[in-house]
Coordinates of C-alpha atoms in Angstrom, one line a residue:
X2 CA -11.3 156.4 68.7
X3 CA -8.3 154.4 68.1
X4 CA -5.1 155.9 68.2
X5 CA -1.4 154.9 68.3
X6 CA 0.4 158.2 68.3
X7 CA -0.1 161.6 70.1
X8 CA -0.7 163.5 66.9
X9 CA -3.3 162.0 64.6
X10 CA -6.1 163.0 61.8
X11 CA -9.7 161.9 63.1
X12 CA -12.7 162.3 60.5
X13 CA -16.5 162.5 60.4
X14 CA -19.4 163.4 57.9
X15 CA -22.8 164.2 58.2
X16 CA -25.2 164.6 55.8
X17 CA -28.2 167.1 55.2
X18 CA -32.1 167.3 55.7
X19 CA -32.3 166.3 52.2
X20 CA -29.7 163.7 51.6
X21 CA -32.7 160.8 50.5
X22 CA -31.5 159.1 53.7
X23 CA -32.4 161.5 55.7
X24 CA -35.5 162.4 54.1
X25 CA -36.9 159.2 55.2
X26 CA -35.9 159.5 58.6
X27 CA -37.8 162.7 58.8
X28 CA -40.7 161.2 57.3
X29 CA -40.8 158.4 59.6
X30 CA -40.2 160.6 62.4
X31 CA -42.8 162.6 60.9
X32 CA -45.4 159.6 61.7
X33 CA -44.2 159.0 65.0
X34 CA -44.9 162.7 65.9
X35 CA -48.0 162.3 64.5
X36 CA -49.4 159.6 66.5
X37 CA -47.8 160.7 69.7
X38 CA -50.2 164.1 69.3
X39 CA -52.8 162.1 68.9
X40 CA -51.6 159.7 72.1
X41 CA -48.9 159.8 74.0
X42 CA -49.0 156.1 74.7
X43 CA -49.3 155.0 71.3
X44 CA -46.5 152.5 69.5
X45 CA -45.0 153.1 66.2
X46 CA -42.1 151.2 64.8
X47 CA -42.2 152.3 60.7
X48 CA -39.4 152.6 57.9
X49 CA -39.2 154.8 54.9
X50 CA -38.2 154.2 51.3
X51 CA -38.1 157.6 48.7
X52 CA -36.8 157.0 45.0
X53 CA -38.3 159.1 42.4
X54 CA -41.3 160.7 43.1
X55 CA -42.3 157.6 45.5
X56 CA -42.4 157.4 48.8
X57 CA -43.2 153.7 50.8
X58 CA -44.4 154.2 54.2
X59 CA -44.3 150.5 56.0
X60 CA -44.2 149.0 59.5
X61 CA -46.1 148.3 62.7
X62 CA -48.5 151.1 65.0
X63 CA -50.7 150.8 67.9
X64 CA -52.8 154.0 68.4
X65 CA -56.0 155.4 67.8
X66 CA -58.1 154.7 64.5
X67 CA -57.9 159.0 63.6
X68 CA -54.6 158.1 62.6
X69 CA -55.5 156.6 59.1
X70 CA -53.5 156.1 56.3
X71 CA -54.5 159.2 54.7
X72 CA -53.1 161.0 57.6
X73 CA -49.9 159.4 57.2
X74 CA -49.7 160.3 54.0
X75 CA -50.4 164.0 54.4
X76 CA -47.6 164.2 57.1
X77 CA -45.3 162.8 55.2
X78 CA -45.9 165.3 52.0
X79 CA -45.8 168.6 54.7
X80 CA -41.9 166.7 56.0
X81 CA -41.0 166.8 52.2
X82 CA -41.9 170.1 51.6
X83 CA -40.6 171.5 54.9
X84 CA -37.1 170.3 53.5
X85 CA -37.8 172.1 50.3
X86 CA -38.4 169.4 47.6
X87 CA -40.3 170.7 44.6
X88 CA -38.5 169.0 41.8
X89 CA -39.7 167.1 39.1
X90 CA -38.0 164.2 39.8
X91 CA -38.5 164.6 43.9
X92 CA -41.8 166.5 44.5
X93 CA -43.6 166.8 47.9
X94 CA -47.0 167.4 45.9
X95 CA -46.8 165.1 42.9
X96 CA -45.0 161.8 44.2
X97 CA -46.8 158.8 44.6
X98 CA -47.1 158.1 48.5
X99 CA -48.2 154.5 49.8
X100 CA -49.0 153.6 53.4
X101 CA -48.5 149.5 54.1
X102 CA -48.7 150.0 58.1
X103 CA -50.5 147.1 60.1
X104 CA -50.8 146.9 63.6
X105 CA -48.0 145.5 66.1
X106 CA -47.7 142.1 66.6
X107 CA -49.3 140.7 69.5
X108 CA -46.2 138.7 70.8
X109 CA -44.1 141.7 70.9
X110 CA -47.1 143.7 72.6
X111 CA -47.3 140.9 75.3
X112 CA -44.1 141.4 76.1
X113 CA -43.6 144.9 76.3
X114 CA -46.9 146.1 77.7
X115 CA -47.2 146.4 81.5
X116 CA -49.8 145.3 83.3
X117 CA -50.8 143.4 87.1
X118 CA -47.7 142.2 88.8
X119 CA -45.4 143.5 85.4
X120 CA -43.3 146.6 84.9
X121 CA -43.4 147.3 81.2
X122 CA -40.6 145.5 79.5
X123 CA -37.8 146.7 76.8
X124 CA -39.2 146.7 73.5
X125 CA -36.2 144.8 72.1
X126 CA -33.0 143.1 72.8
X127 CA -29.9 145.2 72.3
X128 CA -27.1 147.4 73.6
X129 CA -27.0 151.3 73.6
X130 CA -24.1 153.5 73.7
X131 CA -23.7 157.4 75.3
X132 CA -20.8 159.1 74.8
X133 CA -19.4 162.5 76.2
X134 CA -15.9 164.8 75.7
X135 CA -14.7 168.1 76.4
X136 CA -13.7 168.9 73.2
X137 CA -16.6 171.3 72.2
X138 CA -18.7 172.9 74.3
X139 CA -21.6 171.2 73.4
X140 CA -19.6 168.6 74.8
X141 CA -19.6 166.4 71.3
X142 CA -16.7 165.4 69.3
X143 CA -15.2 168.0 67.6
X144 CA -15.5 166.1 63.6
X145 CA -19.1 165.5 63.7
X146 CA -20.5 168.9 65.7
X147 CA -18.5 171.1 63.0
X148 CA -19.6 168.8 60.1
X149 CA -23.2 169.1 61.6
X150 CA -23.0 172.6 62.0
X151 CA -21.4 173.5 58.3
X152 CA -24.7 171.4 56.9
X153 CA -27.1 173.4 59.2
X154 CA -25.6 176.7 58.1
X155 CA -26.0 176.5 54.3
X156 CA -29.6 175.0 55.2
X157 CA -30.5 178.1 56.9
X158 CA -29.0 180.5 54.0
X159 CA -31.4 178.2 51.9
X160 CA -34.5 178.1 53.7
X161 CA -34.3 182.1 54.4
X162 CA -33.2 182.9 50.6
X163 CA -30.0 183.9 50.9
X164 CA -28.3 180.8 49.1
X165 CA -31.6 179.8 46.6
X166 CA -29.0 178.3 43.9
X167 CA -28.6 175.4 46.1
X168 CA -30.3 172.6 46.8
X169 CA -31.8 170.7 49.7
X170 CA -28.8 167.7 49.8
X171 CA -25.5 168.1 50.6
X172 CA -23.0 166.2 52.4
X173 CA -20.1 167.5 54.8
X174 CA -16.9 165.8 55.8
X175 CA -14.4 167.1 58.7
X176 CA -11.1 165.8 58.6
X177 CA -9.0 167.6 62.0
X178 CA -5.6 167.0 63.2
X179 CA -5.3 166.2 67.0
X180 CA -2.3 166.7 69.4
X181 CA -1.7 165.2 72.6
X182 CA -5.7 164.1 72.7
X183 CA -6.9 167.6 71.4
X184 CA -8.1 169.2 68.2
X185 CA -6.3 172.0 66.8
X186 CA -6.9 172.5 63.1
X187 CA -8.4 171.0 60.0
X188 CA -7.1 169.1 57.4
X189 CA -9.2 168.9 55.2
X190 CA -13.3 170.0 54.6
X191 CA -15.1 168.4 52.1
X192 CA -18.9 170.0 51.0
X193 CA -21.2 168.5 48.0
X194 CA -24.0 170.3 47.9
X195 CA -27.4 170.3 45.7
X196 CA -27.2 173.2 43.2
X197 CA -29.3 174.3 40.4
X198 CA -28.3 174.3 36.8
X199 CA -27.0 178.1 36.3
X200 CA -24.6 177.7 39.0
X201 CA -21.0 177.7 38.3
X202 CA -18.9 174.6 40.4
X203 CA -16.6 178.4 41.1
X204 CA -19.7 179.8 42.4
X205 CA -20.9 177.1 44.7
X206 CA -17.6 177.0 46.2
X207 CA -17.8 181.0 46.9
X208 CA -21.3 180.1 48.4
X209 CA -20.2 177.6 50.7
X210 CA -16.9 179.0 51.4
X211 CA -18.0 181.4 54.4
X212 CA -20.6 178.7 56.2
X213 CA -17.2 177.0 56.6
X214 CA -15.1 179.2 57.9
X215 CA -17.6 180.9 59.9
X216 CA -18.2 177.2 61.8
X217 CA -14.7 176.3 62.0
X218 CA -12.8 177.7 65.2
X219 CA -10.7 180.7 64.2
X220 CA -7.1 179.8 62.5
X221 CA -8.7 176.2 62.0
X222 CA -9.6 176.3 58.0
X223 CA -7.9 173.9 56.4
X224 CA -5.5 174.6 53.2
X225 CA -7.1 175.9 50.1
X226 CA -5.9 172.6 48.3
X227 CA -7.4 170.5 50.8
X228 CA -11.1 172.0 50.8
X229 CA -13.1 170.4 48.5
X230 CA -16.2 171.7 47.1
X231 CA -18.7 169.3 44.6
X232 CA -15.4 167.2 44.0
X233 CA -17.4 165.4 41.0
X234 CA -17.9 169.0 39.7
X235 CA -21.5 168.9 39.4
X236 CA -24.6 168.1 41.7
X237 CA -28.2 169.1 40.1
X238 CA -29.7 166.4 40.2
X239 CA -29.8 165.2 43.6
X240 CA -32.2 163.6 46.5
X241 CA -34.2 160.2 46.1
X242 CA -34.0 161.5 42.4
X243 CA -30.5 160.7 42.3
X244 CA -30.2 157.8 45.5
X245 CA -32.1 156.1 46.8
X246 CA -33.2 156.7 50.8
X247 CA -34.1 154.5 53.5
X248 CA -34.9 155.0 57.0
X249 CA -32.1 154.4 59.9
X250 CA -29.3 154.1 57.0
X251 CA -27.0 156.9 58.4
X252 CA -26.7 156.1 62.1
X253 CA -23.1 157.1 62.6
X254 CA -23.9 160.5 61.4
X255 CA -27.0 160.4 64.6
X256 CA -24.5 160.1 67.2
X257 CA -20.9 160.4 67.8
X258 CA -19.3 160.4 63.8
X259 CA -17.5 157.0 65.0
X260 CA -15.2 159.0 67.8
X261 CA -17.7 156.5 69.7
X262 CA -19.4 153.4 70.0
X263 CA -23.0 153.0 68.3
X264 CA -24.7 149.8 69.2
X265 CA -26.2 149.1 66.5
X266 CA -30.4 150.1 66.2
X267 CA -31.3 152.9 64.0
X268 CA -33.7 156.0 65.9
X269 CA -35.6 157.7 63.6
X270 CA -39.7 156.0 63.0
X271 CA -39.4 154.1 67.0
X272 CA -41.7 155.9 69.7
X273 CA -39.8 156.3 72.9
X274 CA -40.9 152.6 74.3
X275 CA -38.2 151.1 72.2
X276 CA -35.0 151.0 73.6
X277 CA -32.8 151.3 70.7
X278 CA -33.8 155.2 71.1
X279 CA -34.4 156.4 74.4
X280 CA -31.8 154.0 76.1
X281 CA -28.9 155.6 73.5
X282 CA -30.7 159.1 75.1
X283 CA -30.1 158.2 78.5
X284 CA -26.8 157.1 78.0
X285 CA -25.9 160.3 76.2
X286 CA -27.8 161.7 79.1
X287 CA -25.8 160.3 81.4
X288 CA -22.2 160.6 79.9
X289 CA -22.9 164.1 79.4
X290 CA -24.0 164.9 83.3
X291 CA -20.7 162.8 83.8
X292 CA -18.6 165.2 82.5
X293 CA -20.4 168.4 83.1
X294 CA -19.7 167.5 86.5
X295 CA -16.3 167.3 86.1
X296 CA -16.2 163.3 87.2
X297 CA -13.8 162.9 83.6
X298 CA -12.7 164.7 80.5
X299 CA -14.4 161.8 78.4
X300 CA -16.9 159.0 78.8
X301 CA -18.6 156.1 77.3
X302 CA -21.7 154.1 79.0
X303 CA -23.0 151.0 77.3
X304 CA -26.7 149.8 78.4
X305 CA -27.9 146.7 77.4
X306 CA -31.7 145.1 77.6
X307 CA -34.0 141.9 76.8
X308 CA -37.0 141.8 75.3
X309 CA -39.7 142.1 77.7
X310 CA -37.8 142.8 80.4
X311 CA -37.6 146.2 82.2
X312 CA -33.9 146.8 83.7
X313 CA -31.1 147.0 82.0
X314 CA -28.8 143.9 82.6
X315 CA -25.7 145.8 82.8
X316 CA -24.4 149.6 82.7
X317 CA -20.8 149.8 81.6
X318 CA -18.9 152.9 82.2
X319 CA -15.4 153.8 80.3
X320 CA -13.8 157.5 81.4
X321 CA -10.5 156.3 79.4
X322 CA -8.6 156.7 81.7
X323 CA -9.8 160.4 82.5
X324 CA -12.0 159.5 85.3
X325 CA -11.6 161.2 88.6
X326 CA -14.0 158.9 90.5
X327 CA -14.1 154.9 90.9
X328 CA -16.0 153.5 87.6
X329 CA -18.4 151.0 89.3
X330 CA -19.1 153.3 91.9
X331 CA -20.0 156.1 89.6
X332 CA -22.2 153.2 88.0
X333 CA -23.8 152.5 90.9
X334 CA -24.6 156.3 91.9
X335 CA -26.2 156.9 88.2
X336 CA -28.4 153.8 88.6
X337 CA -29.9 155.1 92.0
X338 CA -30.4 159.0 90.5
X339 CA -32.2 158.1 86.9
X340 CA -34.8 154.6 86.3
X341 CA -33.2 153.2 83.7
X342 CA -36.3 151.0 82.8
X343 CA -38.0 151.9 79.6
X344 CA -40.8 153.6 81.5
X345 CA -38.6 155.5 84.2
X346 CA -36.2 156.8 81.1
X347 CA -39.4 158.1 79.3
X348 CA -40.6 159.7 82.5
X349 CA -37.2 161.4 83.2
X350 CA -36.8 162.4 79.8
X351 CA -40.4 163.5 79.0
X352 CA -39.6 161.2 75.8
X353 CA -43.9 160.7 75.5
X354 CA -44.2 164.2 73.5
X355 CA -44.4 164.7 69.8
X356 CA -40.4 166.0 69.6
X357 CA -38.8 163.7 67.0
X358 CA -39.4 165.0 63.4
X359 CA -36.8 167.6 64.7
X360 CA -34.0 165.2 65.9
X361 CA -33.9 163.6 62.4
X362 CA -31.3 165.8 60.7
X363 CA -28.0 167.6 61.9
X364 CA -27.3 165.2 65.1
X365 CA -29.7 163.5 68.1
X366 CA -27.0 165.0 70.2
X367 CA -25.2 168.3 71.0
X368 CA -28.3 170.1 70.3
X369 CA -29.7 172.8 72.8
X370 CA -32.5 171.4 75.0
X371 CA -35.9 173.4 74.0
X372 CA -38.8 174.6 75.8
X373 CA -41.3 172.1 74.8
X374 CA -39.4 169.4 76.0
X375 CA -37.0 168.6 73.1
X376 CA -33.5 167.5 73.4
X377 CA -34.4 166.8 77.2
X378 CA -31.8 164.5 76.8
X379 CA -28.9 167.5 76.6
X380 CA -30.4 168.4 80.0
X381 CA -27.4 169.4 82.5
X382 CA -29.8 168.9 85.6
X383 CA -27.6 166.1 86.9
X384 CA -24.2 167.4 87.3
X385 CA -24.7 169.3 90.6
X386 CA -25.8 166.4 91.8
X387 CA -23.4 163.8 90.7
X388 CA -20.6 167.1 91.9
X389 CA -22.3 166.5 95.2
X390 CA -22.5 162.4 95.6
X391 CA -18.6 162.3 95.2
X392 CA -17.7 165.4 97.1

């Protein structure tokens, strides 16, 4: 986050289950699940497309042959009707689902698969960001955690009936003013949301009204003239109906809401052998145990890998300036505590379970760690021990 002054506006969005984006990421993620039940050790890499009652299923697996292409395409109809798509132009029943998946290429499995004398190898070049503040308590920038939580909010008044005039997509934008490094108010909140035909633009913005102030800190709602509800002033039709989606298009809203670094790779539809997903968990993992511990007030760690090769080839750590501990050393001390190659992060993590389909909407991070292993990455059960290494 750049910044020149001590008082500054700093904005994120985020966008809902249904935005068509997002639908595909849970649909791929969907697939990935799927074949993870089946085996833990199997490799997906697969994209989405939805437009109009159509969804395109592509990319690479390596798993067992009970994973057919049938079974693809019933998991991705149960993700589209979990959201809550049954509309004429965007059905989970009625669209046209095709399945073009083939198997992995040999030349990439050669290089990432372990074997005699080889540690299994990074499933891709590239470099992965974490990232870590104090500003909420889920220890997320304060833009994109309200903007998530706004969107989560009107999806739960939807899927338990208490808001059925709207519809599954919706978009959020948080706009807060920050003094001397710290949020104290919003701006401005922006909310488009699906609707059906018999509700009033008046109405919506009565619907949404209370999911925003109830997320927003107390004293923090913006001015009236400054929250803007379904600016266009209508939103029926909406989802791949109106847009078209595709997997791994909205990776700004997955992590930090640009208060951060993203390096690049997409999540949603790669099992945890790629690194473009479980190297950004670690890192998040790691940032976070960073500050929980108390070692800075914010912090930023870049990892970076080869194809085919199993450690990293460098671990960058930022604390801008907030640190309270020497930056390589701290480096040095996370390396020894967590096995940043692909198969000690997916060990650490537990990242070989069937826990994505979840992570595709609302955040990857600042979530609550779950009981089957989910979110393990939001895990604080480093901090004590990184307190301890610099005490």
């Amino acid at each position: 986050m750049l910044r020149n002054t001590n008082a500054y506006v700093f904005t994120s969005e985020s966008v809902a289950e249904g935005h068509p984006d997002k639908v595909c990421d849970r649909v791929s993620d969907a697939v990935v699940d799927l074949f993870l039940t089946a085996d833990p050790q199997s490799r997906v890499a697969v994209e989405t497309l939805t437009t109009t009652n159509r969804i395109v299923i592509a990319g690479e697996v390596r798993g067992p042959a009970s994973i057919t292409a049938a079974r693809i395409e019933e998991a991705a109809r149960h993700a589209v009707r979990d959201i809550g798509y049954q509309q004429d132009g965007f059905h989970w029943r009625h669209a046209d689902v095709s399945v073009l998946v083939h198997t992995q290429s040999a030349d990439i499995a050669m290089g990432v698969d372990g074997g005699a004398g080889k540690d299994e190898g990074a499933g891709d070049q590239g470099i992965m960001f974490g990232y870590a503040c104090r500003e909420t308590p889920a220890y997320m920038p304060a833009a994109i955690h309200y903007a998530h939580a706004i969107l989560k909010s009107l999806a739960d008044a939807r899927h338990g009936g208490a808001a059925p005039q709207l519809g599954p997509d919706a978009k959020s934008q948080v706009s807060l003013r920050y003094v001397d490094g710290q949020p104290v108010g919003a701006t401005s909140v922006v909310v488009s949301t699906q609707h059906d035909a018999d509700t009033s633009i008046e109405q919506v913005r009565e619907i949404v009204r209370p999911h925003v102030e109830g997320v927003l800190p107390t004293g923090w709602m913006c001015p009236e003239a400054d929250f803007y509800v379904n600016p266009t002033g209508r939103f029926v039709i909406g989802g791949p109906d109106g847009d078209c989606g595709l997997t791994g298009r909205k990776i700004i809203v997955d992590t930090y809401g640009g208060a951060a670094p993203h390096g690049g790779g997409a999540f949603s539809g790669k099992d945890p052998t790629k690194v473009d997903r479980s190297a950004a968990y670690v890192a998040r993992y790691l940032a976070k145990n960073v500050v929980a511990a108390g070692l800075a007030e914010r912090c930023t760690i870049q990892l970076s890998y080869a194809i085919g090769v199993a450690w990293p080839l460098s671990v960058y750590i930022d604390t801008h300036g907030t640190g309270q501990v020497d930056e390589e050393r701290l480096s040095q001390v996370l390396r020894d505590r967590v096995d940043l190659s692909p198969r000690g992060i997916r060990e650490h993590l537990g990242l070989h379970r069937p826990i994505y389909a979840r992570t595709a909407a609302y955040g990857h991070f600042g979530r609550e760690p779950e009981g089957d292993g989910g979110f393990s990455w939001e895990r604080l059960d480093l901090a004590d021990d990184l307190r301890a290494a610099f005490a």
